Short mmCIF file of C-alpha atoms in Angstrom, two decimals:
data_model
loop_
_atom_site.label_atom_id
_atom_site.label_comp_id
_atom_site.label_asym_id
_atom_site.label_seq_id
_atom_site.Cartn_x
_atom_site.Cartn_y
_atom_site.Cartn_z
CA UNK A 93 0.00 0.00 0.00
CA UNK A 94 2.64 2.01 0.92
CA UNK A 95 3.62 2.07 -3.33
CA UNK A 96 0.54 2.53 -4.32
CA UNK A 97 -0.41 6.15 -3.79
CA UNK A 98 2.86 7.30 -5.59
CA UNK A 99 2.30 5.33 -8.37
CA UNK A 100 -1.02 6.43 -8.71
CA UNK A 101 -0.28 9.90 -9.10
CA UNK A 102 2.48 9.73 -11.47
CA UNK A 103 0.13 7.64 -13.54
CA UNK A 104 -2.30 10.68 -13.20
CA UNK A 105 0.51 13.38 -14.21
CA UNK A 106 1.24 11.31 -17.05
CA UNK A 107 -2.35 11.09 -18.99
CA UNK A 108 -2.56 14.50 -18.45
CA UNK A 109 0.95 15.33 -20.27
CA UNK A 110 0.29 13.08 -22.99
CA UNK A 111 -2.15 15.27 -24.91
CA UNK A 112 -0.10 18.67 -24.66
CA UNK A 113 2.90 16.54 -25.88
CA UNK A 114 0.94 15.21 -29.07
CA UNK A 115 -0.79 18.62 -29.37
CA UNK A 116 2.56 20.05 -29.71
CA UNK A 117 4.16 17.31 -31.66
CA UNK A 118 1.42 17.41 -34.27
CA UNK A 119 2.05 21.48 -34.85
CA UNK A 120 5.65 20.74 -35.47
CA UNK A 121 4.61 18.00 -37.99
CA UNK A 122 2.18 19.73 -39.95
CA UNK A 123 2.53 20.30 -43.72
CA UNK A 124 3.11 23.95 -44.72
CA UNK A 125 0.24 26.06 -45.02
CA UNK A 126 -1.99 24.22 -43.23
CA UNK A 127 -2.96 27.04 -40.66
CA UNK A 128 -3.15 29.48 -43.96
CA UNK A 129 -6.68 31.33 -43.63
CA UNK A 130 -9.39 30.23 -45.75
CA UNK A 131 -9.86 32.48 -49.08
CA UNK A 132 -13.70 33.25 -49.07
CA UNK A 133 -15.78 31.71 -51.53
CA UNK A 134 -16.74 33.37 -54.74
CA UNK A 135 -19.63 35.31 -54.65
CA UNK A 136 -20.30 34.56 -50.57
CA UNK A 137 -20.35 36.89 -48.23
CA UNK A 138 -17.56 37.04 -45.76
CA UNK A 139 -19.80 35.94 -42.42
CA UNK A 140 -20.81 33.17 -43.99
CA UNK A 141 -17.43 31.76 -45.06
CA UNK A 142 -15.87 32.11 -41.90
CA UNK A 143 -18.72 31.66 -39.36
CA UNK A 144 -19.04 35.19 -38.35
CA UNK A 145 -21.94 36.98 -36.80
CA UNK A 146 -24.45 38.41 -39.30
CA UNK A 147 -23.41 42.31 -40.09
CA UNK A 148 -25.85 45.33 -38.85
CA UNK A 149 -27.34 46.84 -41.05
CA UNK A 150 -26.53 50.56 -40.91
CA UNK A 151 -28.13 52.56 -43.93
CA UNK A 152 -31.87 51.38 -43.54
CA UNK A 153 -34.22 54.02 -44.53
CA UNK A 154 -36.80 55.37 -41.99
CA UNK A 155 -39.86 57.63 -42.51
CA UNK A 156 -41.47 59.48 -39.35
CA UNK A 157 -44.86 62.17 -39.84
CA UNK A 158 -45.86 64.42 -37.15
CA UNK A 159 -48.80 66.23 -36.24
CA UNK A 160 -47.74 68.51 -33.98
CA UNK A 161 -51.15 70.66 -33.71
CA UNK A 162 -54.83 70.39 -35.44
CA UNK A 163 -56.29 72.79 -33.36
CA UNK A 164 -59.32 75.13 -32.96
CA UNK A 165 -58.97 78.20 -31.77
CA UNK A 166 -61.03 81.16 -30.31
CA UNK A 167 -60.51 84.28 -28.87
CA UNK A 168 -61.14 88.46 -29.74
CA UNK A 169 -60.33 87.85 -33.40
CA UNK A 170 -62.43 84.76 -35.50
CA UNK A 171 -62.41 81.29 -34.81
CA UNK A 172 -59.78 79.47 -36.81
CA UNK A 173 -58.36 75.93 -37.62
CA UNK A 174 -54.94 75.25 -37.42
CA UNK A 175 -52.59 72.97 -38.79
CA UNK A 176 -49.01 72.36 -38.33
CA UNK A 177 -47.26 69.03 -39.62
CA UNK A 178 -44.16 67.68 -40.50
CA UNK A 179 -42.36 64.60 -41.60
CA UNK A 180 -38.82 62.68 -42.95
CA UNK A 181 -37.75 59.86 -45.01
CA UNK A 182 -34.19 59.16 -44.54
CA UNK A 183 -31.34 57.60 -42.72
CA UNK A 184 -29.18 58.57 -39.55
CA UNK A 185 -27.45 61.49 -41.36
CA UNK A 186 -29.14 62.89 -44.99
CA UNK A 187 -33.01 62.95 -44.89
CA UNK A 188 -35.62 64.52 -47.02
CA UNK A 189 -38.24 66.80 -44.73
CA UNK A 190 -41.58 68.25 -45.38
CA UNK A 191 -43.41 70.79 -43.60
CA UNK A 192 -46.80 72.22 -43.65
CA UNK A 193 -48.36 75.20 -41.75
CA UNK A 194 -51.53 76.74 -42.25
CA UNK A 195 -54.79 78.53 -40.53
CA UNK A 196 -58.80 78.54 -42.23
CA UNK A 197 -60.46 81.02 -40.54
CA UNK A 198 -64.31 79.87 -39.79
CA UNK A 199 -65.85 82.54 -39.63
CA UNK A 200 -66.55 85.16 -42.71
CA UNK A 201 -65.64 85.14 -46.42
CA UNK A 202 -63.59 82.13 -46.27
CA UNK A 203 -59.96 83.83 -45.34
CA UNK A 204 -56.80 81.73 -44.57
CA UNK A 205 -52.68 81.01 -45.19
CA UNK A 206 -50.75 77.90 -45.51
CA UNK A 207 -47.33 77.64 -46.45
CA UNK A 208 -45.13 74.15 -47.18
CA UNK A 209 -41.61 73.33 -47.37
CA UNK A 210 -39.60 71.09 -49.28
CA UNK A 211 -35.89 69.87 -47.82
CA UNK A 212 -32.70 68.54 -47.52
CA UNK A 213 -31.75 67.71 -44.15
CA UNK A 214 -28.05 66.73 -42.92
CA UNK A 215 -27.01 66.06 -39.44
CA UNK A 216 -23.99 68.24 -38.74
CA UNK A 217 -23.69 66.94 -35.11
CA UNK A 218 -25.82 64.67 -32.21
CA UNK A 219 -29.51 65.85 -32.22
CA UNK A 220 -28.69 68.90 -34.36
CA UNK A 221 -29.58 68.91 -38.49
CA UNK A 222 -29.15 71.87 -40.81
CA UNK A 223 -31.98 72.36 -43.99
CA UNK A 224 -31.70 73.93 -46.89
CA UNK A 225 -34.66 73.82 -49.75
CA UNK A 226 -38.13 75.71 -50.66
CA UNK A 227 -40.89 77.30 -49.28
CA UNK A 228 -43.85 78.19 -50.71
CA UNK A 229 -47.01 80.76 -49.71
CA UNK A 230 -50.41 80.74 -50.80
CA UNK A 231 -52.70 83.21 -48.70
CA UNK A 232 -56.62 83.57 -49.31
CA UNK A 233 -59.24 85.64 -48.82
CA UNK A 234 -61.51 88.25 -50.00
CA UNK A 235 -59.56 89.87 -52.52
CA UNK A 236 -57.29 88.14 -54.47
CA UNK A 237 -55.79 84.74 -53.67
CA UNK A 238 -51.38 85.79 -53.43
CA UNK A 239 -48.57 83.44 -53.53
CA UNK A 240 -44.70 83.89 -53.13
CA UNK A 241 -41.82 81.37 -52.94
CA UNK A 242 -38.44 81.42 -50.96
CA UNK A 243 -35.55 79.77 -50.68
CA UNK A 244 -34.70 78.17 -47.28
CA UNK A 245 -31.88 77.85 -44.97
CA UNK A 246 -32.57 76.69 -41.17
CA UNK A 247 -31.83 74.63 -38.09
CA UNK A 248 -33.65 72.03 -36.39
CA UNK A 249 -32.32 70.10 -33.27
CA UNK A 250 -32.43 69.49 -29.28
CA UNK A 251 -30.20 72.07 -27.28
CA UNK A 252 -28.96 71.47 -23.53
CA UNK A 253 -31.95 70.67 -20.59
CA UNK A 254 -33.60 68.91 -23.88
CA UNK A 255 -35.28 72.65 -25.70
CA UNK A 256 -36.59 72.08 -28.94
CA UNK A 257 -35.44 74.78 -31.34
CA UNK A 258 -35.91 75.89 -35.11
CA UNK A 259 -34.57 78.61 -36.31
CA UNK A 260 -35.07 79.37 -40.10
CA UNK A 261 -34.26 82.09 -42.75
CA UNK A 262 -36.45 82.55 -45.62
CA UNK A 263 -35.38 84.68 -48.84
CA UNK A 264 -38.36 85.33 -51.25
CA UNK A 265 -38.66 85.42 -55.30
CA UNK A 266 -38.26 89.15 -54.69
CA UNK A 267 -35.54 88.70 -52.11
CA UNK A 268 -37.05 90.05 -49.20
CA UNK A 269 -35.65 88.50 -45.82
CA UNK A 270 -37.64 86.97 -42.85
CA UNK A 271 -36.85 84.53 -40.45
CA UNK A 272 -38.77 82.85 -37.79
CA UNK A 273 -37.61 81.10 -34.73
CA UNK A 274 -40.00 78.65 -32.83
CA UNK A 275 -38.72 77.12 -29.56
CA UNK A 276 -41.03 74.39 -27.21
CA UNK A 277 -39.91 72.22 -23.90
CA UNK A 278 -41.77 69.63 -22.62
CA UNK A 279 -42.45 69.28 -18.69
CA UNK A 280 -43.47 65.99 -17.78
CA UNK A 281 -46.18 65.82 -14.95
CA UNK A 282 -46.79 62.35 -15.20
CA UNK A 283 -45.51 59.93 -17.62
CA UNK A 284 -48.67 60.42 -19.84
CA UNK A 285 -49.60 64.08 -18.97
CA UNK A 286 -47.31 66.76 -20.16
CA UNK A 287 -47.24 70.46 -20.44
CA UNK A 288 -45.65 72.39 -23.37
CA UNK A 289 -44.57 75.90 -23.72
CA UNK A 290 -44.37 77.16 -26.64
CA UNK A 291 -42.64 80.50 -28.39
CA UNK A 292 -42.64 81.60 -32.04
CA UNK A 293 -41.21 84.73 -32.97
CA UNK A 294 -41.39 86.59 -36.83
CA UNK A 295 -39.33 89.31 -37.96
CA UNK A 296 -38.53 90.71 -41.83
CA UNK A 297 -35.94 93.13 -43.02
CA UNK A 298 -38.34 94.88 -45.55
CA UNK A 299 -41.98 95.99 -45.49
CA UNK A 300 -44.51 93.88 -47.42
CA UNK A 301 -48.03 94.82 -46.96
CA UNK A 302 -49.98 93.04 -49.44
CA UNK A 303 -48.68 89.93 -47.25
CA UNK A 304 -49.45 91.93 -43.88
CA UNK A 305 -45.60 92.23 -42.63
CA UNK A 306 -43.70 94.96 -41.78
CA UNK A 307 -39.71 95.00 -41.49
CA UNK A 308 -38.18 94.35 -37.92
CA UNK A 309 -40.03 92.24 -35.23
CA UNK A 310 -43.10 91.07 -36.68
CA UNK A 311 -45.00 89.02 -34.08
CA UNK A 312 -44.73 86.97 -30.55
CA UNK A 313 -46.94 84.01 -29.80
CA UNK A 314 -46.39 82.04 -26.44
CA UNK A 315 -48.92 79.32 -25.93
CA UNK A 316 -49.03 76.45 -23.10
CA UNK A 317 -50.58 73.03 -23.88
CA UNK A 318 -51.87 70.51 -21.73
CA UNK A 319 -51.62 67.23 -23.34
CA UNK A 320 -52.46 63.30 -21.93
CA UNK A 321 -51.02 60.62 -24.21
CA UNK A 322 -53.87 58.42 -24.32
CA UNK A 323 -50.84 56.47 -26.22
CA UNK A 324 -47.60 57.54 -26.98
CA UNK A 325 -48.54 57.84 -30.64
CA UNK A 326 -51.86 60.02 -30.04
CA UNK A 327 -52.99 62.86 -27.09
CA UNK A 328 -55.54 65.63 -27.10
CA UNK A 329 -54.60 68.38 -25.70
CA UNK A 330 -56.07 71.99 -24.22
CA UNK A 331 -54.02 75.36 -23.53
CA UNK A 332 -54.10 79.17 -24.46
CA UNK A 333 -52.06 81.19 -26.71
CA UNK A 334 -51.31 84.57 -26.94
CA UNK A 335 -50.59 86.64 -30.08
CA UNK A 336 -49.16 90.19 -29.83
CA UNK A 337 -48.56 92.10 -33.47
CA UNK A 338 -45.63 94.60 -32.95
CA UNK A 339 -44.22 97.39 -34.74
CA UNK A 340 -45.15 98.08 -38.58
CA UNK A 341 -46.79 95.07 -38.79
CA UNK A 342 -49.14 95.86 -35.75
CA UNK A 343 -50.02 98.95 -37.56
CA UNK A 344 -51.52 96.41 -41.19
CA UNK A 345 -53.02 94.70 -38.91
CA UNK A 346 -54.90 97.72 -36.88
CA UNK A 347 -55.50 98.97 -40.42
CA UNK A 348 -57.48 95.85 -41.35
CA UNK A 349 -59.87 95.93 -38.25
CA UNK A 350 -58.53 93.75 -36.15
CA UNK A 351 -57.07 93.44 -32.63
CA UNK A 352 -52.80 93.46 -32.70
CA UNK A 353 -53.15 91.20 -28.84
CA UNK A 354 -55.37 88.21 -28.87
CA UNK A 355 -55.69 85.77 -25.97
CA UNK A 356 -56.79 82.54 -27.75
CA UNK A 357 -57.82 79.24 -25.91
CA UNK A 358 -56.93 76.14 -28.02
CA UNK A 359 -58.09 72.47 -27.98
CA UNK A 360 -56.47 69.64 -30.53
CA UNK A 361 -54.84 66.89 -30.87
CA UNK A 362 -51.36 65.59 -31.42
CA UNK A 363 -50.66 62.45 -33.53
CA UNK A 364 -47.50 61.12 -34.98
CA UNK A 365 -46.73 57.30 -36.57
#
């Protein structure tokens, strides 16, 4: 018994030697080339050859519409409908955009504006994307129906503490210079209820009347909307805006009859897919 246990254990050291000894014996008696990679097959793709993981697909094309407000309005001046959409088709970085604003007012001869947009979209850095395309104007009313065009050059993205901003510049057909800046934060109450201020400024470097603007600060509008995402995709909403007319164009709008401040409750809904 006593020359048992040590022969046991060498017996033990030895299987386990055996193996790495072979294992290395056989990689010094291999033919040449036989650890050489393996040239893909013609025609397959890589992962397949060799076993690898499926690539991730990158460049897929997305498209996204928004509804940010269909809304009706009232307040000192008529009641009035509102739209204002948007939406994409793209990838992470180039993307086309469309946009669509407009009001019918509901009471009277049948007055209103809408304007559209047509762009290209790039993203020049996280959460931020710079535009450039066409705008164009179609206003109607009692008189005669007017239209312009522009050219468009603007910015759309998500600054620090998460504000929403969009600043554009618009040059028109007879190369007159606007721009309008809209900014909105969301303040979650709940996960479902949220309330969103909103801010929209106007201003123009040169007078044009027929079109009710005057150069320099056109217009403020702050509004606050209530809104409970019955689902992410879809919430009604309820709020008040307020419109204040200012300088030259205050004074075409006074002109026309009607009040430059207007305190407006709104009701809508919000929708995007």
């Amino acid at each position: 018994m006593r020359h048992l246990f040590p022969a046991l254990v060498l017996a033990s050291l030895a299987t386990v030697a055996s193996p790495a000894r072979a294992q290395h014996a056989g990689h010094g008696d291999s033919a040449p080339g036989a650890d050489a990679p393996i040239p893909p097959t013609a025609g397959e793709p890589p992962h397949i050859t060799y076993g690898w993981a499926p690539p991730v697909e990158d460049r897929m094309r997305f498209n996204y519409v928004l509804i940010d407000r269909l809304e009706f309005s009232s307040g000192d001046n008529p009641d009035a409908l509102t739209l204002d959409a948007e939406g994409w088709y793209g990838g992470d970085k180039h993307k086309f955009w469309w946009k669509a604003e407009g009001e019918e007012r509901l009471e009277g001869a049948g007055e209103g504006d809408i304007g559209v947009q047509a762009l290209y979209s790039r993203m020049i850095a996280p959460f931020w994307n710079v535009q450039a395309g066409a705008r164009y104007d179609r206003t109607w009313g009692p008189g005669a129906d007017l239209d312009r065009a522009f050219l468009v050059l603007g910015l759309e993205g998500v600054a620090p503490y998460w504000f929403e901003l969009e600043p554009s510049l618009y040059v028109s057909e007879e190369g007159d210079v606007s721009a309008e800046i809209t900014g909105t934060y969301d303040v979650l109450l709940t996960q479902r209820l949220i309330l969103q201020p909103r801010l929209d400024l106007g201003l123009a470097a040169q007078d044009v009347p027929e079109f009710g603007v005057g150069a320099g600060l056109n217009n403020v509008e702050f509004g606050l909307r209530l809104r409970y995402e019955i689902r992410r995709e879809f919430a009604p909403y309820i709020g008040v805006s307020w419109v204040r007319q200012l300088g030259e164009t205050a004074d075409l709008v006074r002109a026309a009859g009607e009040d430059v401040s207007d305190l407006r409750f709104v009701a809508g809904i919000r929708a995007w897919w």
